[in-house]
Amino acid sequence: MFTRGRVELKTEQQLRSMDAAGSILCEALDRTIAAAKPGVSTAQLNDVFAEYITLAGAKPNFLNYHGFPGYICTSVNEEVVHGIPGERVLQPGDVLKIDGGCIIEGWHADSARTVILGSAAEGTADPEDERLSEITRAAMWRGIVAFATAKHIGEIGEAIEDYVRSQPGKPLGILEDYVGHGIGSAMHMPPDVFNYSTGMRGAKVKPGMALAIEPMLTRGGIDTDVLDDDWTVVTTDGSRSSQWEHSVCRHREGIWVLTAPDGGASELEPLGVTPVPIPA
Ligand code: MG
Ligand code: MG
């Protein structure tokens, strides 16, 4: 889960390969989410994702990762991460996390989104689940904003935690057992990217650094267990959870969100950051 060692710094050409993987991943997640409806199984979602990345010429990085059997992780409700796609049929009101990745020219992308199957306004979802997902998503963007100017990666976790703790209403749990990570020639690389303040500055931010920033929040406690399938992580107290993730790079001219369709512009500009395409 936790990594140690040197931080890989990518050339701009390598970052552009990661960006190509990120664009394919973004479209694959769009298509998978469009298919996520009550009555659909998580195995069917896996098929939608697998078909698209294969068609687009990308290789899977989740499949066979330490023996993982899917192209994506599908985690429902109290399942936080690493759920295996299978026969489970989605129900109205479910909180589904889809986490996927792919490889182009040996360079990896990794991204996750939370989907709520219904809406509180229509009475088919719990408003507290919508709040959970929205705060997790916004916290991810606050972490990405911090990465844009951070001197050390510890600032990312501080920004995520500050944002979550400043929200009115019932406090949410910030998972500590699972964290973000460096990404590049492998999916999971140093450094760890904590979603909370550790009191340590962490690795120095340098051009060529790429990180997967992925807060995971719960409506309850932060303790987790792993199910008998040896993969699926659930909250010990059964509380529902959300995960949002983007792969993001810093290059010599700025920041670029590799797994967003516009480099993150539509989300970052209102927060005062303008992403810059990776120099050609
Ligand atoms: Mg992921
Ligand atoms: Mg990740």
PDB file of C-alpha atoms and ligand atoms in Angstrom:
ATOM      1  CA  MET A   1       0.000   0.000   0.000  1.00  0.00           C
ATOM      2  CA  PHE A   2       2.731   2.433   0.935  1.00  0.00           C
ATOM      3  CA  THR A   3       5.748   3.058  -1.247  1.00  0.00           C
ATOM      4  CA  ARG A   4       9.307   4.203  -0.651  1.00  0.00           C
ATOM      5  CA  GLY A   5      12.145   5.244  -2.890  1.00  0.00           C
ATOM      6  CA  ARG A   6      13.055   7.655  -5.621  1.00  0.00           C
ATOM      7  CA  VAL A   7      10.470   9.826  -7.318  1.00  0.00           C
ATOM      8  CA  GLU A   8      10.468   9.268 -11.090  1.00  0.00           C
ATOM      9  CA  LEU A   9      10.692  12.508 -13.067  1.00  0.00           C
ATOM     10  CA  LYS A  10       9.263  12.283 -16.561  1.00  0.00           C
ATOM     11  CA  THR A  11      10.434  13.998 -19.743  1.00  0.00           C
ATOM     12  CA  GLU A  12       7.848  16.042 -21.585  1.00  0.00           C
ATOM     13  CA  GLN A  13       7.613  13.334 -24.218  1.00  0.00           C
ATOM     14  CA  GLN A  14       6.852  10.773 -21.508  1.00  0.00           C
ATOM     15  CA  LEU A  15       4.260  13.107 -19.988  1.00  0.00           C
ATOM     16  CA  ARG A  16       2.628  13.401 -23.411  1.00  0.00           C
ATOM     17  CA  SER A  17       2.312   9.597 -23.541  1.00  0.00           C
ATOM     18  CA  MET A  18       0.706   9.715 -20.102  1.00  0.00           C
ATOM     19  CA  ASP A  19      -1.616  12.421 -21.408  1.00  0.00           C
ATOM     20  CA  ALA A  20      -2.607  10.167 -24.324  1.00  0.00           C
ATOM     21  CA  ALA A  21      -3.363   7.363 -21.852  1.00  0.00           C
ATOM     22  CA  GLY A  22      -5.282   9.854 -19.698  1.00  0.00           C
ATOM     23  CA  SER A  23      -7.469  11.003 -22.590  1.00  0.00           C
ATOM     24  CA  ILE A  24      -8.409   7.425 -23.453  1.00  0.00           C
ATOM     25  CA  LEU A  25      -9.109   6.704 -19.801  1.00  0.00           C
ATOM     26  CA  CYS A  26     -11.326   9.772 -19.478  1.00  0.00           C
ATOM     27  CA  GLU A  27     -13.459   8.689 -22.436  1.00  0.00           C
ATOM     28  CA  ALA A  28     -13.559   5.080 -21.160  1.00  0.00           C
ATOM     29  CA  LEU A  29     -14.845   6.269 -17.778  1.00  0.00           C
ATOM     30  CA  ASP A  30     -17.440   8.520 -19.477  1.00  0.00           C
ATOM     31  CA  ARG A  31     -18.758   5.519 -21.403  1.00  0.00           C
ATOM     32  CA  THR A  32     -18.681   3.224 -18.380  1.00  0.00           C
ATOM     33  CA  ILE A  33     -20.565   5.739 -16.252  1.00  0.00           C
ATOM     34  CA  ALA A  34     -23.143   6.265 -19.000  1.00  0.00           C
ATOM     35  CA  ALA A  35     -23.825   2.514 -18.793  1.00  0.00           C
ATOM     36  CA  ALA A  36     -24.087   2.471 -14.975  1.00  0.00           C
ATOM     37  CA  LYS A  37     -27.801   2.150 -14.259  1.00  0.00           C
ATOM     38  CA  PRO A  38     -29.980   0.130 -11.889  1.00  0.00           C
ATOM     39  CA  GLY A  39     -30.304  -3.411 -13.252  1.00  0.00           C
ATOM     40  CA  VAL A  40     -26.826  -3.436 -14.794  1.00  0.00           C
ATOM     41  CA  SER A  41     -24.144  -5.693 -13.329  1.00  0.00           C
ATOM     42  CA  THR A  42     -20.658  -4.510 -12.461  1.00  0.00           C
ATOM     43  CA  ALA A  43     -19.291  -7.151 -14.877  1.00  0.00           C
ATOM     44  CA  GLN A  44     -21.176  -5.403 -17.699  1.00  0.00           C
ATOM     45  CA  LEU A  45     -19.477  -2.131 -16.755  1.00  0.00           C
ATOM     46  CA  ASN A  46     -16.121  -3.890 -16.850  1.00  0.00           C
ATOM     47  CA  ASP A  47     -16.928  -5.045 -20.402  1.00  0.00           C
ATOM     48  CA  VAL A  48     -17.814  -1.515 -21.556  1.00  0.00           C
ATOM     49  CA  PHE A  49     -14.521  -0.196 -20.208  1.00  0.00           C
ATOM     50  CA  ALA A  50     -12.426  -3.090 -21.560  1.00  0.00           C
ATOM     51  CA  GLU A  51     -13.938  -2.803 -25.025  1.00  0.00           C
ATOM     52  CA  TYR A  52     -13.244   0.912 -25.276  1.00  0.00           C
ATOM     53  CA  ILE A  53      -9.610   0.939 -24.115  1.00  0.00           C
ATOM     54  CA  THR A  54      -8.839  -2.033 -26.361  1.00  0.00           C
ATOM     55  CA  LEU A  55     -10.452  -0.288 -29.340  1.00  0.00           C
ATOM     56  CA  ALA A  56      -8.455   2.857 -28.534  1.00  0.00           C
ATOM     57  CA  GLY A  57      -5.191   0.908 -28.561  1.00  0.00           C
ATOM     58  CA  ALA A  58      -4.419   1.134 -24.826  1.00  0.00           C
ATOM     59  CA  LYS A  59      -3.368  -1.712 -22.549  1.00  0.00           C
ATOM     60  CA  PRO A  60      -5.011  -2.411 -19.187  1.00  0.00           C
ATOM     61  CA  ASN A  61      -3.020  -1.824 -16.012  1.00  0.00           C
ATOM     62  CA  PHE A  62      -5.541  -3.083 -13.458  1.00  0.00           C
ATOM     63  CA  LEU A  63      -5.975  -6.506 -15.093  1.00  0.00           C
ATOM     64  CA  ASN A  64      -3.576  -9.028 -13.510  1.00  0.00           C
ATOM     65  CA  TYR A  65      -2.163  -6.354 -11.175  1.00  0.00           C
ATOM     66  CA  HIS A  66      -1.113  -8.660  -8.307  1.00  0.00           C
ATOM     67  CA  GLY A  67      -3.689 -11.025  -9.822  1.00  0.00           C
ATOM     68  CA  PHE A  68      -6.612  -8.562  -9.983  1.00  0.00           C
ATOM     69  CA  PRO A  69      -9.215 -10.071 -12.364  1.00  0.00           C
ATOM     70  CA  GLY A  70     -10.875  -6.897 -13.737  1.00  0.00           C
ATOM     71  CA  TYR A  71     -10.114  -3.944 -16.018  1.00  0.00           C
ATOM     72  CA  ILE A  72     -11.668  -1.635 -13.421  1.00  0.00           C
ATOM     73  CA  CYS A  73     -12.524  -1.675  -9.741  1.00  0.00           C
ATOM     74  CA  THR A  74     -16.224  -1.354  -8.980  1.00  0.00           C
ATOM     75  CA  SER A  75     -16.928  -0.629  -5.319  1.00  0.00           C
ATOM     76  CA  VAL A  76     -20.507  -0.157  -4.116  1.00  0.00           C
ATOM     77  CA  ASN A  77     -21.759   1.685  -0.998  1.00  0.00           C
ATOM     78  CA  GLU A  78     -19.693   0.572   2.037  1.00  0.00           C
ATOM     79  CA  GLU A  79     -17.104  -0.904  -0.338  1.00  0.00           C
ATOM     80  CA  VAL A  80     -14.460   1.799  -0.555  1.00  0.00           C
ATOM     81  CA  VAL A  81     -11.971   0.601  -3.171  1.00  0.00           C
ATOM     82  CA  HIS A  82     -10.700  -2.488  -5.037  1.00  0.00           C
ATOM     83  CA  GLY A  83     -14.133  -4.072  -5.594  1.00  0.00           C
ATOM     84  CA  ILE A  84     -14.068  -6.822  -8.242  1.00  0.00           C
ATOM     85  CA  PRO A  85     -16.531  -6.489 -11.136  1.00  0.00           C
ATOM     86  CA  GLY A  86     -18.945  -9.425 -11.150  1.00  0.00           C
ATOM     87  CA  GLU A  87     -22.562 -10.496 -10.911  1.00  0.00           C
ATOM     88  CA  ARG A  88     -23.618  -7.768  -8.503  1.00  0.00           C
ATOM     89  CA  VAL A  89     -26.560  -5.881  -9.990  1.00  0.00           C
ATOM     90  CA  LEU A  90     -26.730  -2.157  -9.278  1.00  0.00           C
ATOM     91  CA  GLN A  91     -29.726  -0.832  -7.326  1.00  0.00           C
ATOM     92  CA  PRO A  92     -31.364   2.619  -7.205  1.00  0.00           C
ATOM     93  CA  GLY A  93     -29.553   4.788  -4.669  1.00  0.00           C
ATOM     94  CA  ASP A  94     -26.275   2.853  -4.834  1.00  0.00           C
ATOM     95  CA  VAL A  95     -23.039   4.800  -4.407  1.00  0.00           C
ATOM     96  CA  LEU A  96     -20.741   3.313  -7.056  1.00  0.00           C
ATOM     97  CA  LYS A  97     -17.032   4.043  -7.323  1.00  0.00           C
ATOM     98  CA  ILE A  98     -15.456   3.221 -10.685  1.00  0.00           C
ATOM     99  CA  ASP A  99     -11.658   3.250 -10.647  1.00  0.00           C
ATOM    100  CA  GLY A 100      -9.843   2.524 -13.906  1.00  0.00           C
ATOM    101  CA  GLY A 101      -6.548   2.861 -15.657  1.00  0.00           C
ATOM    102  CA  CYS A 102      -4.706   2.172 -18.901  1.00  0.00           C
ATOM    103  CA  ILE A 103      -1.264   2.277 -20.520  1.00  0.00           C
ATOM    104  CA  ILE A 104       0.024   3.932 -23.702  1.00  0.00           C
ATOM    105  CA  GLU A 105       3.631   3.306 -24.824  1.00  0.00           C
ATOM    106  CA  GLY A 106       4.412   1.991 -21.343  1.00  0.00           C
ATOM    107  CA  TRP A 107       3.042   5.085 -19.556  1.00  0.00           C
ATOM    108  CA  HIS A 108       0.184   4.806 -17.083  1.00  0.00           C
ATOM    109  CA  ALA A 109      -2.968   6.754 -16.223  1.00  0.00           C
ATOM    110  CA  ASP A 110      -5.271   6.154 -13.229  1.00  0.00           C
ATOM    111  CA  SER A 111      -8.582   7.877 -12.433  1.00  0.00           C
ATOM    112  CA  ALA A 112     -11.720   7.238 -10.396  1.00  0.00           C
ATOM    113  CA  ARG A 113     -15.163   8.747 -10.056  1.00  0.00           C
ATOM    114  CA  THR A 114     -18.172   8.248  -7.808  1.00  0.00           C
ATOM    115  CA  VAL A 115     -21.594   7.795  -9.378  1.00  0.00           C
ATOM    116  CA  ILE A 116     -24.844   7.898  -7.436  1.00  0.00           C
ATOM    117  CA  LEU A 117     -27.555   5.844  -9.106  1.00  0.00           C
ATOM    118  CA  GLY A 118     -30.427   8.235  -8.713  1.00  0.00           C
ATOM    119  CA  SER A 119     -30.956  11.714  -7.337  1.00  0.00           C
ATOM    120  CA  ALA A 120     -32.071  13.061  -3.988  1.00  0.00           C
ATOM    121  CA  ALA A 121     -34.287  15.594  -5.761  1.00  0.00           C
ATOM    122  CA  GLU A 122     -36.220  12.719  -7.333  1.00  0.00           C
ATOM    123  CA  GLY A 123     -36.273  10.739  -4.087  1.00  0.00           C
ATOM    124  CA  THR A 124     -34.093   7.950  -5.485  1.00  0.00           C
ATOM    125  CA  ALA A 125     -30.884   8.757  -3.599  1.00  0.00           C
ATOM    126  CA  ASP A 126     -29.840   9.821  -0.131  1.00  0.00           C
ATOM    127  CA  PRO A 127     -28.937  13.543   0.011  1.00  0.00           C
ATOM    128  CA  GLU A 128     -26.127  12.678   2.435  1.00  0.00           C
ATOM    129  CA  ASP A 129     -24.598  10.415  -0.231  1.00  0.00           C
ATOM    130  CA  GLU A 130     -24.717  13.264  -2.730  1.00  0.00           C
ATOM    131  CA  ARG A 131     -23.056  15.529  -0.185  1.00  0.00           C
ATOM    132  CA  LEU A 132     -20.370  12.888   0.476  1.00  0.00           C
ATOM    133  CA  SER A 133     -19.526  12.559  -3.217  1.00  0.00           C
ATOM    134  CA  GLU A 134     -19.576  16.306  -3.861  1.00  0.00           C
ATOM    135  CA  ILE A 135     -17.241  17.061  -0.936  1.00  0.00           C
ATOM    136  CA  THR A 136     -14.868  14.259  -1.987  1.00  0.00           C
ATOM    137  CA  ARG A 137     -14.797  15.562  -5.545  1.00  0.00           C
ATOM    138  CA  ALA A 138     -14.243  19.157  -4.458  1.00  0.00           C
ATOM    139  CA  ALA A 139     -11.536  18.025  -2.007  1.00  0.00           C
ATOM    140  CA  MET A 140      -9.711  16.300  -4.889  1.00  0.00           C
ATOM    141  CA  TRP A 141      -9.741  19.574  -6.857  1.00  0.00           C
ATOM    142  CA  ARG A 142      -8.428  21.469  -3.798  1.00  0.00           C
ATOM    143  CA  GLY A 143      -5.570  18.953  -3.660  1.00  0.00           C
ATOM    144  CA  ILE A 144      -4.857  19.473  -7.367  1.00  0.00           C
ATOM    145  CA  VAL A 145      -4.853  23.262  -6.859  1.00  0.00           C
ATOM    146  CA  ALA A 146      -2.306  22.804  -4.061  1.00  0.00           C
ATOM    147  CA  PHE A 147      -0.095  20.673  -6.342  1.00  0.00           C
ATOM    148  CA  ALA A 148      -0.051  23.545  -8.876  1.00  0.00           C
ATOM    149  CA  THR A 149       2.048  25.712  -6.573  1.00  0.00           C
ATOM    150  CA  ALA A 150       3.263  23.321  -3.843  1.00  0.00           C
ATOM    151  CA  LYS A 151       6.920  23.222  -2.866  1.00  0.00           C
ATOM    152  CA  HIS A 152       6.397  19.848  -1.174  1.00  0.00           C
ATOM    153  CA  ILE A 153       3.684  17.273  -1.701  1.00  0.00           C
ATOM    154  CA  GLY A 154       2.608  17.440   1.961  1.00  0.00           C
ATOM    155  CA  GLU A 155       0.743  20.599   0.968  1.00  0.00           C
ATOM    156  CA  ILE A 156      -1.687  18.478  -1.072  1.00  0.00           C
ATOM    157  CA  GLY A 157      -2.915  16.517   1.941  1.00  0.00           C
ATOM    158  CA  GLU A 158      -3.133  19.682   4.017  1.00  0.00           C
ATOM    159  CA  ALA A 159      -5.355  21.312   1.375  1.00  0.00           C
ATOM    160  CA  ILE A 160      -7.590  18.229   1.135  1.00  0.00           C
ATOM    161  CA  GLU A 161      -7.971  17.928   4.901  1.00  0.00           C
ATOM    162  CA  ASP A 162      -8.538  21.671   5.418  1.00  0.00           C
ATOM    163  CA  TYR A 163     -11.301  21.642   2.824  1.00  0.00           C
ATOM    164  CA  VAL A 164     -13.047  18.555   4.244  1.00  0.00           C
ATOM    165  CA  ARG A 165     -12.831  19.795   7.839  1.00  0.00           C
ATOM    166  CA  SER A 166     -14.201  23.229   6.900  1.00  0.00           C
ATOM    167  CA  GLN A 167     -17.448  21.843   5.481  1.00  0.00           C
ATOM    168  CA  PRO A 168     -20.607  22.489   7.515  1.00  0.00           C
ATOM    169  CA  GLY A 169     -22.786  19.530   8.498  1.00  0.00           C
ATOM    170  CA  LYS A 170     -21.887  16.078   9.726  1.00  0.00           C
ATOM    171  CA  PRO A 171     -18.116  15.479   9.713  1.00  0.00           C
ATOM    172  CA  LEU A 172     -16.797  13.020   7.126  1.00  0.00           C
ATOM    173  CA  GLY A 173     -14.006  10.495   7.695  1.00  0.00           C
ATOM    174  CA  ILE A 174     -10.799  10.792   5.654  1.00  0.00           C
ATOM    175  CA  LEU A 175      -9.416   7.331   4.969  1.00  0.00           C
ATOM    176  CA  GLU A 176      -5.807   6.815   6.033  1.00  0.00           C
ATOM    177  CA  ASP A 177      -5.274   3.145   5.065  1.00  0.00           C
ATOM    178  CA  TYR A 178      -5.268   4.032   1.331  1.00  0.00           C
ATOM    179  CA  VAL A 179      -3.601   7.060  -0.251  1.00  0.00           C
ATOM    180  CA  GLY A 180      -2.630   8.592  -3.578  1.00  0.00           C
ATOM    181  CA  HIS A 181       0.679   7.866  -5.270  1.00  0.00           C
ATOM    182  CA  GLY A 182       3.236   8.695  -7.875  1.00  0.00           C
ATOM    183  CA  ILE A 183       2.480   7.352 -11.364  1.00  0.00           C
ATOM    184  CA  GLY A 184       4.424   7.001 -14.616  1.00  0.00           C
ATOM    185  CA  SER A 185       6.259   3.907 -15.889  1.00  0.00           C
ATOM    186  CA  ALA A 186       4.220   1.979 -13.286  1.00  0.00           C
ATOM    187  CA  MET A 187       0.788   2.617 -11.821  1.00  0.00           C
ATOM    188  CA  HIS A 188       1.871   2.817  -8.186  1.00  0.00           C
ATOM    189  CA  MET A 189       5.193   4.513  -7.490  1.00  0.00           C
ATOM    190  CA  PRO A 190       6.708   6.757  -4.848  1.00  0.00           C
ATOM    191  CA  PRO A 191       5.817   9.156  -3.369  1.00  0.00           C
ATOM    192  CA  ASP A 192       2.740   8.469  -1.224  1.00  0.00           C
ATOM    193  CA  VAL A 193       0.213  11.282  -1.537  1.00  0.00           C
ATOM    194  CA  PHE A 194      -1.612  11.505   1.766  1.00  0.00           C
ATOM    195  CA  ASN A 195      -5.115  12.931   1.929  1.00  0.00           C
ATOM    196  CA  TYR A 196      -4.531  14.571   5.287  1.00  0.00           C
ATOM    197  CA  SER A 197      -1.854  16.513   7.086  1.00  0.00           C
ATOM    198  CA  THR A 198       0.882  14.187   8.333  1.00  0.00           C
ATOM    199  CA  GLY A 199       3.018  16.944   9.841  1.00  0.00           C
ATOM    200  CA  MET A 200       5.740  16.074   7.287  1.00  0.00           C
ATOM    201  CA  ARG A 201       6.603  18.181   4.245  1.00  0.00           C
ATOM    202  CA  GLY A 202       6.979  15.167   1.979  1.00  0.00           C
ATOM    203  CA  ALA A 203       8.836  14.937  -1.331  1.00  0.00           C
ATOM    204  CA  LYS A 204       9.919  18.129  -3.067  1.00  0.00           C
ATOM    205  CA  VAL A 205       7.755  19.019  -6.070  1.00  0.00           C
ATOM    206  CA  LYS A 206       9.729  19.153  -9.322  1.00  0.00           C
ATOM    207  CA  PRO A 207       8.871  19.450 -13.026  1.00  0.00           C
ATOM    208  CA  GLY A 208       8.255  15.992 -14.461  1.00  0.00           C
ATOM    209  CA  MET A 209       6.457  14.770 -11.348  1.00  0.00           C
ATOM    210  CA  ALA A 210       3.138  12.980 -11.887  1.00  0.00           C
ATOM    211  CA  LEU A 211       0.782  12.075  -9.066  1.00  0.00           C
ATOM    212  CA  ALA A 212      -2.531  10.285  -8.664  1.00  0.00           C
ATOM    213  CA  ILE A 213      -4.473  12.478  -6.230  1.00  0.00           C
ATOM    214  CA  GLU A 214      -7.349  10.448  -4.796  1.00  0.00           C
ATOM    215  CA  PRO A 215      -9.170  11.360  -1.602  1.00  0.00           C
ATOM    216  CA  MET A 216     -11.410   8.652  -0.149  1.00  0.00           C
ATOM    217  CA  LEU A 217     -14.019   9.841   2.351  1.00  0.00           C
ATOM    218  CA  THR A 218     -16.661   8.072   4.405  1.00  0.00           C
ATOM    219  CA  ARG A 219     -19.871   9.124   6.142  1.00  0.00           C
ATOM    220  CA  GLY A 220     -18.578   7.435   9.297  1.00  0.00           C
ATOM    221  CA  GLY A 221     -15.334   6.015  10.651  1.00  0.00           C
ATOM    222  CA  ILE A 222     -12.065   5.447   8.844  1.00  0.00           C
ATOM    223  CA  ASP A 223     -11.380   1.844   9.834  1.00  0.00           C
ATOM    224  CA  THR A 224     -11.431  -0.646   6.954  1.00  0.00           C
ATOM    225  CA  ASP A 225     -11.466  -4.406   6.407  1.00  0.00           C
ATOM    226  CA  VAL A 226     -10.685  -6.540   3.373  1.00  0.00           C
ATOM    227  CA  LEU A 227     -13.356  -9.078   2.339  1.00  0.00           C
ATOM    228  CA  ASP A 228     -12.674 -12.800   1.805  1.00  0.00           C
ATOM    229  CA  ASP A 229     -12.072 -12.164  -1.921  1.00  0.00           C
ATOM    230  CA  ASP A 230      -8.752 -10.626  -0.725  1.00  0.00           C
ATOM    231  CA  TRP A 231      -9.465  -7.429  -2.649  1.00  0.00           C
ATOM    232  CA  THR A 232     -12.625  -5.556  -1.714  1.00  0.00           C
ATOM    233  CA  VAL A 233     -12.002  -2.930   0.968  1.00  0.00           C
ATOM    234  CA  VAL A 234     -15.057  -2.065   3.088  1.00  0.00           C
ATOM    235  CA  THR A 235     -15.613   0.372   5.921  1.00  0.00           C
ATOM    236  CA  THR A 236     -15.676  -1.517   9.225  1.00  0.00           C
ATOM    237  CA  ASP A 237     -18.742   0.413  10.411  1.00  0.00           C
ATOM    238  CA  GLY A 238     -20.597  -0.120   7.107  1.00  0.00           C
ATOM    239  CA  SER A 239     -20.716   3.587   6.308  1.00  0.00           C
ATOM    240  CA  ARG A 240     -20.879   4.627   2.692  1.00  0.00           C
ATOM    241  CA  SER A 241     -17.804   6.006   0.986  1.00  0.00           C
ATOM    242  CA  SER A 242     -16.692   8.032  -2.003  1.00  0.00           C
ATOM    243  CA  GLN A 243     -13.496   8.170  -4.055  1.00  0.00           C
ATOM    244  CA  TRP A 244     -12.472  10.640  -6.746  1.00  0.00           C
ATOM    245  CA  GLU A 245      -9.112  10.506  -8.510  1.00  0.00           C
ATOM    246  CA  HIS A 246      -7.145  12.235 -11.240  1.00  0.00           C
ATOM    247  CA  SER A 247      -3.605  11.723 -12.539  1.00  0.00           C
ATOM    248  CA  VAL A 248      -1.909  15.118 -12.622  1.00  0.00           C
ATOM    249  CA  CYS A 249       1.535  16.330 -13.709  1.00  0.00           C
ATOM    250  CA  ARG A 250       3.744  19.314 -13.054  1.00  0.00           C
ATOM    251  CA  HIS A 251       5.945  20.383 -15.963  1.00  0.00           C
ATOM    252  CA  ARG A 252       8.226  23.362 -16.426  1.00  0.00           C
ATOM    253  CA  GLU A 253       5.358  25.654 -17.434  1.00  0.00           C
ATOM    254  CA  GLY A 254       2.630  24.589 -15.044  1.00  0.00           C
ATOM    255  CA  ILE A 255       0.159  21.883 -14.108  1.00  0.00           C
ATOM    256  CA  TRP A 256      -1.911  19.604 -16.369  1.00  0.00           C
ATOM    257  CA  VAL A 257      -4.604  17.135 -15.328  1.00  0.00           C
ATOM    258  CA  LEU A 258      -3.844  14.113 -17.512  1.00  0.00           C
ATOM    259  CA  THR A 259      -7.196  12.366 -16.984  1.00  0.00           C
ATOM    260  CA  ALA A 260      -9.491  15.389 -17.478  1.00  0.00           C
ATOM    261  CA  PRO A 261     -10.780  16.273 -20.965  1.00  0.00           C
ATOM    262  CA  ASP A 262      -9.526  19.884 -20.746  1.00  0.00           C
ATOM    263  CA  GLY A 263      -6.483  19.456 -18.512  1.00  0.00           C
ATOM    264  CA  GLY A 264      -8.764  20.399 -15.630  1.00  0.00           C
ATOM    265  CA  ALA A 265      -9.414  23.981 -16.880  1.00  0.00           C
ATOM    266  CA  SER A 266     -13.162  24.092 -16.176  1.00  0.00           C
ATOM    267  CA  GLU A 267     -12.633  23.046 -12.550  1.00  0.00           C
ATOM    268  CA  LEU A 268      -9.324  24.803 -11.851  1.00  0.00           C
ATOM    269  CA  GLU A 269      -9.941  28.233 -13.380  1.00  0.00           C
ATOM    270  CA  PRO A 270     -12.715  29.131 -10.883  1.00  0.00           C
ATOM    271  CA  LEU A 271     -10.182  28.220  -8.169  1.00  0.00           C
ATOM    272  CA  GLY A 272      -7.550  30.554  -9.621  1.00  0.00           C
ATOM    273  CA  VAL A 273      -5.345  28.048 -11.473  1.00  0.00           C
ATOM    274  CA  THR A 274      -4.972  27.877 -15.261  1.00  0.00           C
ATOM    275  CA  PRO A 275      -3.635  24.516 -16.441  1.00  0.00           C
ATOM    276  CA  VAL A 276      -0.958  24.634 -19.161  1.00  0.00           C
ATOM    277  CA  PRO A 277      -0.687  21.960 -21.885  1.00  0.00           C
ATOM    278  CA  ILE A 278       2.498  19.895 -21.765  1.00  0.00           C
ATOM    279  CA  PRO A 279       5.041  21.672 -24.016  1.00  0.00           C
ATOM    280  CA  ALA A 280       5.473  20.011 -27.430  1.00  0.00           C
TER     281      ALA A 280
HETATM  282 MG    MG B   1      -7.289   4.509  -9.257  1.00  0.00          MG
HETATM  283 MG    MG B   2      -4.647   5.433  -7.815  1.00  0.00          MG
END
